[in-house]
Coordinates of C-alpha atoms in Angstrom, one line a residue:
C1 CA 9.8 24.0 -4.5
P2 CA 8.9 20.2 -4.1
I3 CA 7.5 20.9 -0.6
Q4 CA 5.2 23.6 -1.8
R5 CA 3.9 21.3 -4.6
C6 CA 3.4 18.5 -2.0
L7 CA 1.4 20.8 0.2
S8 CA -0.6 22.1 -2.8
E9 CA -1.5 18.5 -3.7
I10 CA -2.6 17.7 -0.2
K11 CA -4.9 20.7 -0.2
E12 CA -6.4 19.7 -3.5
W13 CA -6.9 16.1 -2.3
M14 CA -8.7 17.4 0.8
T15 CA -10.9 19.7 -1.2
L16 CA -11.9 16.8 -3.5
N17 CA -12.8 14.8 -0.4
F18 CA -14.9 17.6 1.1
L19 CA -12.3 18.4 3.7
K20 CA -10.8 21.8 4.7
L21 CA -7.2 22.3 5.5
N22 CA -6.8 24.6 8.5
D23 CA -4.1 27.1 7.6
D24 CA -3.6 28.2 11.2
K25 CA -2.8 24.6 12.4
T26 CA -0.9 23.3 9.4
E27 CA 2.6 22.1 10.2
F28 CA 5.0 19.7 8.6
M29 CA 7.9 17.7 10.0
D30 CA 10.8 15.8 8.5
I31 CA 10.9 12.5 10.3
G32 CA 14.2 10.5 10.4
Y33 CA 17.1 9.5 12.6
Y34 CA 19.2 12.4 11.4
V35 CA 19.4 16.2 11.7
S36 CA 16.7 17.4 9.3
P37 CA 18.1 19.8 6.6
L38 CA 14.7 21.5 6.5
Q39 CA 15.5 23.5 9.6
S40 CA 18.0 25.6 7.7
L41 CA 15.8 26.2 4.6
D42 CA 13.8 29.4 4.0
L43 CA 10.7 28.0 2.4
G44 CA 9.0 31.4 2.0
E45 CA 5.3 31.5 1.2
T46 CA 3.5 28.3 0.3
S47 CA 0.4 27.7 -1.7
V48 CA -1.5 26.6 1.4
G49 CA -3.6 29.7 2.1
Q50 CA -1.6 32.8 2.6
L51 CA 0.6 31.5 5.4
S52 CA 4.3 30.7 5.5
I53 CA 4.5 27.2 6.8
T54 CA 7.8 26.4 8.4
P55 CA 9.1 23.0 9.6
V56 CA 8.8 22.0 13.2
L57 CA 10.6 19.5 15.5
K58 CA 7.5 18.4 17.3
A59 CA 3.7 18.3 16.7
K60 CA 0.5 17.1 18.3
N61 CA -2.1 15.0 16.6
L62 CA -5.2 13.7 18.4
G63 CA -3.5 14.5 21.8
F64 CA -0.4 12.5 20.9
H65 CA 2.9 14.3 20.8
F66 CA 5.3 13.4 17.9
D67 CA 8.9 14.4 17.5
D68 CA 11.0 14.4 14.4
Q69 CA 13.0 11.3 15.4
L70 CA 10.0 9.3 16.7
N71 CA 11.8 8.5 20.0
M72 CA 8.5 9.4 21.9
N73 CA 10.3 11.6 24.3
E74 CA 7.8 14.4 23.8
Q75 CA 4.8 12.1 24.6
I76 CA 6.5 10.6 27.6
N77 CA 7.4 14.1 29.0
F78 CA 3.9 15.4 28.4
V79 CA 2.3 12.4 30.2
S80 CA 4.8 12.7 33.1
Q81 CA 4.0 16.4 33.5
V82 CA 0.3 16.0 33.4
C83 CA 0.2 12.9 35.8
F84 CA 2.6 14.6 38.2
L85 CA 0.3 17.7 38.5
N86 CA -2.8 15.5 38.8
L87 CA -1.3 13.3 41.5
R88 CA -0.1 16.4 43.4
D89 CA -3.7 17.7 43.4
L90 CA -5.0 14.3 44.5
K91 CA -2.6 14.2 47.5
R92 CA -4.1 17.4 48.8
I93 CA -7.4 15.7 49.3
G94 CA -6.2 12.2 49.8
S95 CA -7.0 12.1 53.5
K96 CA -10.7 12.7 52.8
L97 CA -11.1 10.0 50.2
T98 CA -12.0 6.4 50.6
H99 CA -9.9 3.6 49.1
E100 CA -12.4 2.9 46.4
L101 CA -12.6 6.6 45.4
K102 CA -8.9 6.8 45.3
V103 CA -8.7 3.9 42.8
Q104 CA -11.4 5.6 40.6
L105 CA -9.6 8.9 40.6
V106 CA -6.3 7.2 39.8
H107 CA -7.9 5.4 36.9
S108 CA -9.4 8.7 35.5
S109 CA -6.6 11.1 36.1
I110 CA -3.4 8.9 35.9
M111 CA -3.9 5.6 34.2
S112 CA -6.0 7.1 31.4
Y113 CA -3.0 9.2 30.3
I114 CA -0.6 6.3 30.6
D115 CA -2.8 4.1 28.5
Y116 CA -3.8 6.6 25.9
C117 CA -2.2 5.8 22.5
N118 CA 0.4 3.5 24.2
A119 CA 0.7 1.2 21.2
P120 CA 3.3 3.4 19.5
L121 CA 5.5 3.0 22.7
T122 CA 6.3 -0.6 21.6
G123 CA 10.1 -1.1 21.4
L124 CA 11.1 1.8 23.6
T125 CA 14.1 1.6 25.8
K126 CA 13.7 0.4 29.4
Q127 CA 14.7 3.9 30.5
N128 CA 11.7 5.5 28.8
I129 CA 9.3 2.7 30.0
Q130 CA 10.6 3.2 33.5
K131 CA 9.6 6.8 33.5
L132 CA 6.0 5.8 32.9
Q133 CA 6.3 3.0 35.5
K134 CA 7.3 5.4 38.1
L135 CA 4.1 7.4 37.5
Q136 CA 2.1 4.2 38.1
N137 CA 4.1 3.3 41.2
N138 CA 3.6 6.8 42.7
A139 CA -0.2 6.5 42.0
V140 CA -0.2 3.1 43.9
R141 CA 1.7 4.6 46.8
F142 CA -1.0 7.3 47.0
I143 CA -3.8 4.8 47.1
F144 CA -2.2 2.7 49.9
Q145 CA -0.7 5.8 51.7
L146 CA 2.8 4.4 51.4
N147 CA 4.6 7.3 53.1
G148 CA 7.6 7.5 55.4
K149 CA 9.4 4.2 55.8
R150 CA 6.6 2.4 53.9
K151 CA 7.6 4.4 50.8
W152 CA 10.5 1.9 50.2
E153 CA 8.3 -1.2 50.3
H154 CA 8.2 -3.3 47.1
I155 CA 5.5 -2.0 44.8
K156 CA 4.5 -5.2 43.0
P157 CA 2.4 -6.8 45.7
Y158 CA 0.3 -3.6 45.8
L159 CA 0.0 -3.6 42.0
K160 CA -1.2 -7.2 42.2
R161 CA -3.8 -6.3 44.9
L162 CA -5.2 -3.6 42.6
H163 CA -5.1 -5.8 39.5
F164 CA -3.0 -3.2 37.8
L165 CA -0.8 -4.5 35.0
P166 CA 2.7 -2.9 34.9
V167 CA 3.2 -0.4 32.0
E168 CA 5.2 -2.9 29.9
Y169 CA 2.4 -5.4 29.9
R170 CA -0.3 -2.7 29.4
I171 CA 1.5 -1.9 26.1
K172 CA 1.7 -5.6 25.1
F173 CA -2.0 -5.9 26.0
K174 CA -2.9 -3.1 23.6
I175 CA -0.8 -4.6 20.7
A176 CA -2.2 -8.1 21.2
L177 CA -5.8 -6.7 21.2
L178 CA -5.1 -4.8 18.0
V179 CA -3.9 -8.0 16.3
F180 CA -7.0 -9.8 17.5
K181 CA -9.2 -7.1 16.0
C182 CA -7.2 -7.3 12.7
L183 CA -7.7 -11.1 12.4
N184 CA -11.4 -10.9 13.2
N185 CA -12.3 -8.0 10.9
L186 CA -12.8 -5.5 13.7
A187 CA -10.0 -3.2 12.7
P188 CA -9.7 -0.7 9.8
K189 CA -8.2 -1.9 6.5
Y190 CA -5.0 0.1 6.8
L191 CA -4.2 -1.7 10.0
K192 CA -5.2 -5.1 8.8
S193 CA -3.0 -4.8 5.7
L194 CA 0.1 -4.6 8.0
I195 CA -0.1 -8.2 9.2
A196 CA -0.9 -11.6 7.6
L197 CA -1.3 -15.1 8.7
R198 CA 1.5 -17.6 7.9
E199 CA 0.8 -19.7 4.9
P200 CA 0.3 -23.3 5.9
K201 CA 2.7 -25.8 4.4
R202 CA 1.3 -28.1 1.7
V203 CA 3.0 -31.1 3.3
S204 CA 3.2 -31.1 7.1
M205 CA 4.4 -33.8 9.4
R206 CA 2.6 -32.2 12.4
L207 CA -0.9 -33.2 13.2
D208 CA -1.5 -30.1 15.3
D209 CA -0.4 -27.5 12.8
D210 CA -1.0 -24.0 14.2
F211 CA -3.1 -21.9 11.8
Y212 CA -3.0 -18.8 14.0
I213 CA 0.6 -17.9 13.6
L214 CA 1.4 -14.6 11.9
K215 CA 4.1 -14.2 9.3
V216 CA 7.1 -12.3 10.8
P217 CA 8.8 -10.0 8.3
K218 CA 12.6 -9.7 8.0
R219 CA 14.4 -7.9 10.7
P220 CA 14.5 -4.2 10.0
N221 CA 17.9 -2.6 9.1
L222 CA 17.5 0.0 11.9
S223 CA 17.0 -1.3 15.4
N224 CA 14.7 1.7 16.1
T225 CA 12.2 0.5 13.6
E226 CA 11.7 -2.8 15.5
G227 CA 8.9 -1.2 17.4
S228 CA 6.8 -0.9 14.2
F229 CA 3.4 -2.7 14.3
T230 CA 4.4 -4.7 11.2
Y231 CA 7.4 -6.3 13.0
A232 CA 6.5 -6.1 16.7
A233 CA 2.9 -7.3 16.5
P234 CA 3.6 -10.7 14.9
K235 CA 6.4 -11.5 17.4
L236 CA 4.3 -10.6 20.3
W237 CA 1.2 -12.5 19.0
N238 CA 3.1 -15.7 18.1
I239 CA 4.3 -16.3 21.6
L240 CA 0.8 -16.2 23.1
P241 CA -0.7 -19.6 24.1
Y242 CA -2.6 -21.4 21.3
D243 CA -5.8 -21.4 23.4
L244 CA -5.7 -17.6 23.6
R245 CA -4.9 -17.0 19.9
S246 CA -7.7 -19.3 18.7
L247 CA -10.5 -17.4 20.6
S248 CA -13.1 -15.5 18.5
D249 CA -15.0 -13.6 21.1
I250 CA -13.4 -10.3 22.0
G251 CA -14.7 -10.3 25.5
Q252 CA -13.3 -13.7 26.3
F253 CA -10.0 -12.7 24.6
K254 CA -9.6 -9.6 26.7
K255 CA -10.3 -11.4 29.9
Q256 CA -8.0 -14.3 29.2
L257 CA -5.3 -12.0 27.8
K258 CA -5.2 -9.9 31.0
T259 CA -5.1 -13.1 33.1
H260 CA -2.1 -14.4 31.0
Y261 CA -0.1 -11.2 31.4
F262 CA -1.1 -10.9 35.0
E263 CA 0.4 -14.3 35.7
L264 CA 3.6 -13.3 33.8
A265 CA 3.9 -10.0 35.5
F266 CA 3.4 -11.2 39.1
E267 CA 4.9 -14.6 38.9
G268 CA 6.2 -15.5 42.4
I269 CA 4.5 -12.5 44.0
E270 CA 2.2 -13.3 46.8

């Protein structure tokens, strides 16, 4: 069976690199925008240990939940569930907490889950992004005690007062920061190899030619793959202001990048 041979080769590679394959936690998943035929196959015993490894529809790696179609529904549902439970517990003691302490607890128990591994969420539908935005909105209502009639007040002015970027811009912030690290040799090689600077023209009529523009690959055949780092990162990076893209200090870049997205997110909000 080709799958058994593949698993055997993986185990051999790990052994040669002084790694051990955990038989009890070994799973494999067929990823694609179709119904996987592996679900109907009886693979029997594999060569990985003495266990029969069967295909799964979802898996967890480093705390991030994958599904076989990479629509990120599993991750979003997990984050929603955890944040809902954490926020419910916070509301029980909210009357005894100061404003500053509420903000700290929201950062540690709500925002940390929303921000964790949010780069793969690039390109998701507005419906899925809105699920995460509702979590952030509820956390802000908890901080400012927006109950009763105040529950229906517009949430953006309160987000601005807390200096909280909306979820959509938090994802863009993460992608832009990863691109900056790639261009300044602060990222691993496998990530740096996914993007490249645009080659300057030999003859240019522009005196202010931009040397910080990334090469944008051709549009993917599948719209669902437009969220890939190779395609989404250059598009997001190239629309940033030149003064921001030309920075070399990561501290200054993060500060000015947040300011840039903050102005976009809360334009017209007092």
